[in-house]
XYZ file of C-alpha atoms in Angstrom:
334
model
C 27.538 -0.482 -34.036
C 26.131 -3.681 -34.397
C 24.033 -3.606 -37.149
C 21.249 -5.981 -38.862
C 18.868 -6.056 -41.884
C 15.339 -7.006 -41.355
C 13.130 -7.522 -43.792
C 9.624 -6.527 -42.271
C 7.435 -7.438 -45.598
C 7.880 -7.865 -49.236
C 9.449 -4.744 -49.893
C 9.942 -3.547 -46.853
C 13.106 -3.661 -44.968
C 14.785 -1.650 -41.967
C 19.103 -1.391 -40.734
C 17.973 -1.872 -36.925
C 20.867 -2.343 -34.453
C 21.582 -6.030 -33.488
C 22.361 -7.235 -30.096
C 23.897 -10.839 -30.222
C 22.274 -13.777 -29.438
C 24.536 -15.665 -26.800
C 24.256 -19.369 -28.023
C 22.369 -21.805 -25.794
C 23.363 -25.778 -25.217
C 24.790 -26.887 -28.513
C 24.567 -23.711 -29.988
C 27.539 -21.359 -31.394
C 27.992 -17.539 -31.634
C 29.886 -16.535 -35.232
C 31.058 -13.300 -36.005
C 29.617 -12.609 -39.623
C 33.043 -11.578 -42.065
C 30.514 -11.503 -45.137
C 27.613 -12.706 -46.933
C 26.125 -13.175 -50.549
C 23.591 -11.972 -52.464
C 21.518 -14.438 -54.526
C 18.076 -14.687 -56.676
C 16.258 -16.456 -53.699
C 16.968 -13.266 -51.673
C 15.612 -11.105 -53.956
C 12.790 -13.148 -54.092
C 12.015 -13.054 -50.623
C 12.659 -9.497 -50.879
C 9.696 -8.974 -53.410
C 7.715 -11.843 -52.056
C 8.183 -14.149 -54.556
C 9.019 -16.999 -52.573
C 6.861 -20.481 -52.101
C 4.506 -20.168 -49.535
C 5.675 -21.878 -46.469
C 9.635 -21.080 -47.877
C 9.701 -17.553 -46.117
C 8.758 -16.349 -42.788
C 8.828 -12.352 -41.938
C 9.529 -10.246 -40.114
C 13.490 -11.718 -41.073
C 16.847 -11.320 -41.477
C 17.777 -12.623 -44.617
C 20.939 -14.549 -45.545
C 21.908 -17.847 -46.082
C 25.869 -17.727 -48.196
C 28.077 -16.845 -45.532
C 31.276 -16.869 -44.161
C 32.757 -16.316 -40.464
C 34.462 -16.988 -37.047
C 32.950 -18.467 -34.015
C 33.284 -15.972 -31.159
C 31.537 -18.433 -28.384
C 29.939 -21.483 -27.774
C 27.323 -23.110 -25.375
C 27.089 -25.734 -23.793
C 27.842 -29.143 -24.967
C 30.049 -27.952 -27.856
C 34.156 -28.161 -27.619
C 35.424 -24.942 -26.715
C 38.259 -25.601 -29.596
C 35.689 -24.122 -31.902
C 36.149 -21.010 -30.636
C 38.332 -18.952 -32.938
C 37.903 -20.989 -36.060
C 36.258 -19.676 -39.457
C 33.664 -21.449 -40.455
C 30.908 -21.585 -43.351
C 27.230 -23.526 -42.197
C 24.659 -25.490 -43.458
C 21.410 -23.490 -44.173
C 18.743 -26.377 -43.421
C 17.552 -26.121 -39.922
C 16.598 -30.320 -39.998
C 15.136 -32.412 -37.432
C 18.043 -35.447 -37.291
C 15.643 -37.914 -36.258
C 13.294 -38.777 -39.199
C 14.102 -41.232 -41.648
C 15.458 -39.512 -43.837
C 17.609 -37.402 -41.818
C 19.283 -40.302 -40.998
C 20.064 -41.209 -44.084
C 21.785 -38.281 -44.673
C 19.303 -36.749 -46.592
C 18.791 -33.548 -44.652
C 17.389 -31.543 -47.514
C 13.984 -33.698 -47.500
C 13.782 -33.511 -44.028
C 9.855 -34.773 -43.257
C 9.454 -31.983 -39.878
C 8.852 -29.487 -42.587
C 11.240 -26.899 -44.455
C 13.436 -24.714 -42.079
C 15.994 -22.560 -43.417
C 18.652 -19.886 -42.007
C 17.934 -16.921 -43.807
C 14.318 -18.027 -45.152
C 12.600 -18.737 -41.728
C 15.214 -18.496 -39.338
C 17.665 -15.550 -38.373
C 20.145 -15.586 -41.231
C 23.832 -13.692 -41.803
C 22.643 -10.081 -42.767
C 23.806 -9.057 -39.408
C 26.622 -8.672 -37.268
C 26.469 -12.121 -35.676
C 24.820 -15.251 -36.139
C 23.954 -17.694 -33.710
C 22.919 -21.051 -35.012
C 23.162 -25.184 -33.730
C 26.930 -25.561 -34.026
C 26.104 -29.185 -35.519
C 25.605 -27.121 -39.069
C 29.149 -25.590 -38.594
C 31.777 -26.742 -40.998
C 35.450 -25.467 -39.964
C 37.942 -24.300 -42.598
C 41.683 -24.147 -42.299
C 43.067 -21.522 -40.553
C 44.295 -20.054 -44.151
C 41.471 -19.967 -45.833
C 40.370 -16.631 -46.742
C 36.718 -15.462 -45.439
C 35.673 -13.474 -48.278
C 35.985 -16.362 -50.744
C 34.740 -18.672 -48.545
C 31.211 -16.404 -48.410
C 30.729 -18.238 -51.763
C 30.797 -22.079 -50.390
C 27.118 -22.350 -49.876
C 26.159 -21.789 -53.613
C 29.442 -24.122 -54.132
C 27.434 -26.623 -52.031
C 24.315 -27.105 -54.240
C 26.696 -27.505 -57.198
C 28.335 -30.123 -55.366
C 26.098 -31.883 -54.506
C 24.975 -31.705 -58.366
C 28.192 -33.273 -58.854
C 28.114 -36.198 -56.548
C 24.545 -37.062 -58.074
C 25.763 -36.848 -61.756
C 28.678 -39.560 -60.873
C 30.883 -38.441 -63.885
C 34.009 -40.380 -64.255
C 36.858 -39.691 -65.592
C 36.945 -39.412 -69.642
C 33.352 -38.934 -69.707
C 31.994 -36.052 -71.682
C 30.043 -33.443 -69.463
C 28.496 -30.568 -70.073
C 26.966 -27.284 -68.229
C 23.928 -25.549 -68.956
C 24.332 -21.913 -67.437
C 27.270 -19.359 -66.560
C 26.412 -17.359 -63.578
C 28.007 -18.566 -60.026
C 26.511 -21.815 -60.041
C 27.443 -22.694 -63.437
C 31.263 -21.683 -63.034
C 30.932 -23.663 -59.625
C 29.640 -26.429 -61.826
C 32.656 -26.368 -64.116
C 35.408 -26.177 -61.251
C 33.781 -29.562 -59.495
C 33.454 -31.339 -62.812
C 36.740 -30.193 -64.372
C 38.527 -31.962 -61.026
C 37.333 -35.603 -62.331
C 39.105 -35.115 -65.426
C 36.350 -35.580 -68.437
C 37.216 -36.041 -71.843
C 35.439 -32.939 -72.942
C 33.730 -30.113 -70.544
C 31.650 -28.071 -72.843
C 29.504 -25.146 -71.249
C 26.629 -23.650 -72.841
C 25.136 -19.973 -72.057
C 23.810 -16.876 -73.329
C 26.763 -14.524 -73.101
C 29.621 -14.380 -75.312
C 31.729 -12.910 -72.654
C 31.846 -15.885 -69.735
C 33.826 -18.043 -72.384
C 37.052 -16.673 -71.053
C 35.918 -17.612 -67.401
C 34.367 -20.740 -68.150
C 37.796 -21.731 -70.125
C 39.644 -20.300 -67.013
C 37.738 -22.601 -65.220
C 38.236 -25.541 -67.046
C 35.602 -25.679 -69.936
C 37.368 -27.106 -73.432
C 34.776 -25.476 -75.654
C 31.930 -23.091 -75.172
C 28.451 -22.595 -76.784
C 26.126 -20.000 -76.815
C 22.526 -21.392 -76.967
C 21.868 -20.336 -80.804
C 24.820 -22.138 -81.696
C 25.026 -26.020 -83.165
C 24.959 -27.907 -80.367
C 26.232 -32.043 -79.836
C 23.657 -34.265 -78.312
C 25.872 -36.905 -77.209
C 27.068 -36.135 -74.276
C 27.367 -38.595 -70.919
C 26.308 -35.703 -67.931
C 25.343 -32.704 -67.972
C 23.893 -30.322 -65.398
C 21.691 -27.627 -65.319
C 22.318 -24.184 -63.738
C 20.548 -21.929 -65.239
C 17.078 -21.655 -63.598
C 14.646 -21.662 -66.972
C 12.891 -24.460 -68.826
C 14.511 -23.861 -71.836
C 17.880 -24.156 -69.657
C 16.147 -27.555 -68.838
C 15.403 -28.548 -72.100
C 18.551 -27.305 -73.676
C 20.177 -29.435 -71.455
C 18.523 -32.749 -71.655
C 18.786 -32.029 -75.744
C 22.498 -32.313 -75.305
C 22.436 -35.948 -73.635
C 23.061 -39.317 -75.506
C 20.528 -41.941 -74.817
C 21.103 -43.035 -71.120
C 22.494 -40.389 -70.166
C 22.393 -38.506 -66.635
C 20.937 -35.035 -66.315
C 21.386 -32.817 -62.760
C 18.699 -29.801 -62.748
C 19.539 -27.174 -59.957
C 18.003 -24.206 -61.292
C 14.429 -23.316 -60.228
C 12.105 -22.171 -62.779
C 9.221 -19.815 -62.431
C 5.989 -21.731 -61.302
C 4.226 -23.476 -63.963
C 6.869 -23.649 -66.720
C 6.670 -26.046 -68.924
C 8.729 -28.583 -68.463
C 10.643 -31.583 -70.304
C 9.025 -34.201 -72.180
C 8.310 -37.472 -70.738
C 8.229 -39.179 -73.875
C 11.709 -38.246 -74.825
C 12.866 -38.991 -70.955
C 11.238 -43.016 -71.348
C 12.645 -43.603 -75.134
C 15.896 -41.688 -74.483
C 16.068 -43.410 -70.902
C 17.486 -40.140 -69.427
C 18.374 -40.394 -65.898
C 17.159 -37.072 -64.314
C 18.304 -36.073 -60.924
C 17.414 -32.745 -59.033
C 18.933 -30.379 -56.114
C 17.403 -28.426 -53.734
C 19.999 -26.845 -51.108
C 22.852 -29.074 -49.975
C 23.082 -31.976 -47.751
C 26.326 -32.721 -45.297
C 28.098 -34.970 -47.380
C 27.759 -32.223 -50.602
C 29.425 -29.658 -47.640
C 32.177 -31.751 -46.141
C 32.985 -32.742 -50.209
C 32.880 -28.431 -51.271
C 34.979 -27.617 -48.039
C 37.686 -30.304 -48.638
C 37.385 -29.415 -52.245
C 38.118 -25.274 -51.231
C 40.833 -26.060 -48.944
C 42.629 -28.263 -51.302
C 42.931 -24.647 -53.478
C 40.538 -26.451 -56.405
C 37.584 -23.806 -56.246
C 38.265 -20.147 -56.942
C 35.213 -18.271 -55.546
C 36.833 -14.835 -55.971
C 36.769 -14.174 -59.542
C 33.244 -14.335 -59.076
C 33.054 -11.767 -57.085
C 32.150 -7.916 -58.412
C 30.929 -6.157 -55.990
C 31.666 -5.871 -52.429
C 28.901 -3.673 -50.034
C 28.235 -2.634 -46.477
C 25.283 -4.270 -45.017
C 23.345 -0.537 -44.845
C 23.606 -0.850 -48.816
C 21.241 -3.852 -48.430
C 18.802 -2.451 -51.343
C 21.223 -1.449 -53.689
C 22.441 -5.446 -53.417
C 19.169 -6.172 -54.152
C 18.797 -4.019 -56.971
C 22.198 -5.279 -58.280
C 21.420 -8.945 -58.600
C 18.110 -8.479 -60.353
C 19.590 -5.541 -62.704
C 20.574 -7.893 -65.547
C 23.775 -5.991 -66.050
C 26.281 -8.390 -67.491
C 29.081 -6.737 -65.096
C 27.369 -7.959 -61.929
C 28.477 -11.495 -61.035
C 28.436 -12.162 -56.698
C 27.452 -9.305 -54.664
C 28.655 -9.659 -51.072
C 27.638 -7.604 -48.135
C 30.152 -6.855 -45.179
C 28.827 -6.409 -41.863
């Protein structure tokens, strides 16, 4: 039977029968293969998501992969049968920011699949076809379910503008951190340092291309050209800034709790640091991610530790928030 998860309100959910919605003009109907759980899904379930960035009742699911089953008027029939992933931000396409390709800054307001619009924790998902990115025919759809967080990291890598031969570092060893290592490895850095809190992430970091690994309580350098922060805490942001040489480039991707003590503006100015931030992924980052994935330069599967049926949504949420070092990316299969 087709099913979907509905979060009625914080802490309240049901698994209900699901009826696919036929695609209207410009839309596509996708059979969902797998959907990932991340910290923002846990925030949604707990009620910690900032006001205006969630709308209940809701079917969650913004990290997903699937196969196009039907298309509406105005969408090429050749898309039917293709393996796809999809952008989450439902941008207006007519404001200045959208025209500039900065769709995550759409001035029409925030709308995103899985947060304010129905997401992929269902047997099918119907969405605007313009948001889809087609994958190679031989693509592994389980691995592809992780391309949304990968695209967010790709946005960070593009903003960092790291160049071959530069010294680069990543702070954080979760899913985002491991993708950051893979993207930065591809630009042939002179050094690629990973800084984390757990020694057990060293082997995986080195597998993905790190040349050095340290925990944050070990002596750390202060002369790197580029640092990408992925840990989502204020202390991680400060650690990331401390790794940089004067004039270095910092990209923050994690979202600390509201009111967290931030970076020292005096330090930023005196050291002339360039600071960028990432919230979501615009189309160029998605296209870059799909291209790199298709070329075999991303390894998402080693990050997956649990695969559960959709009916075990509550168990998946528990795993993500357990703090168990053995829990990596958790996938649900409709």
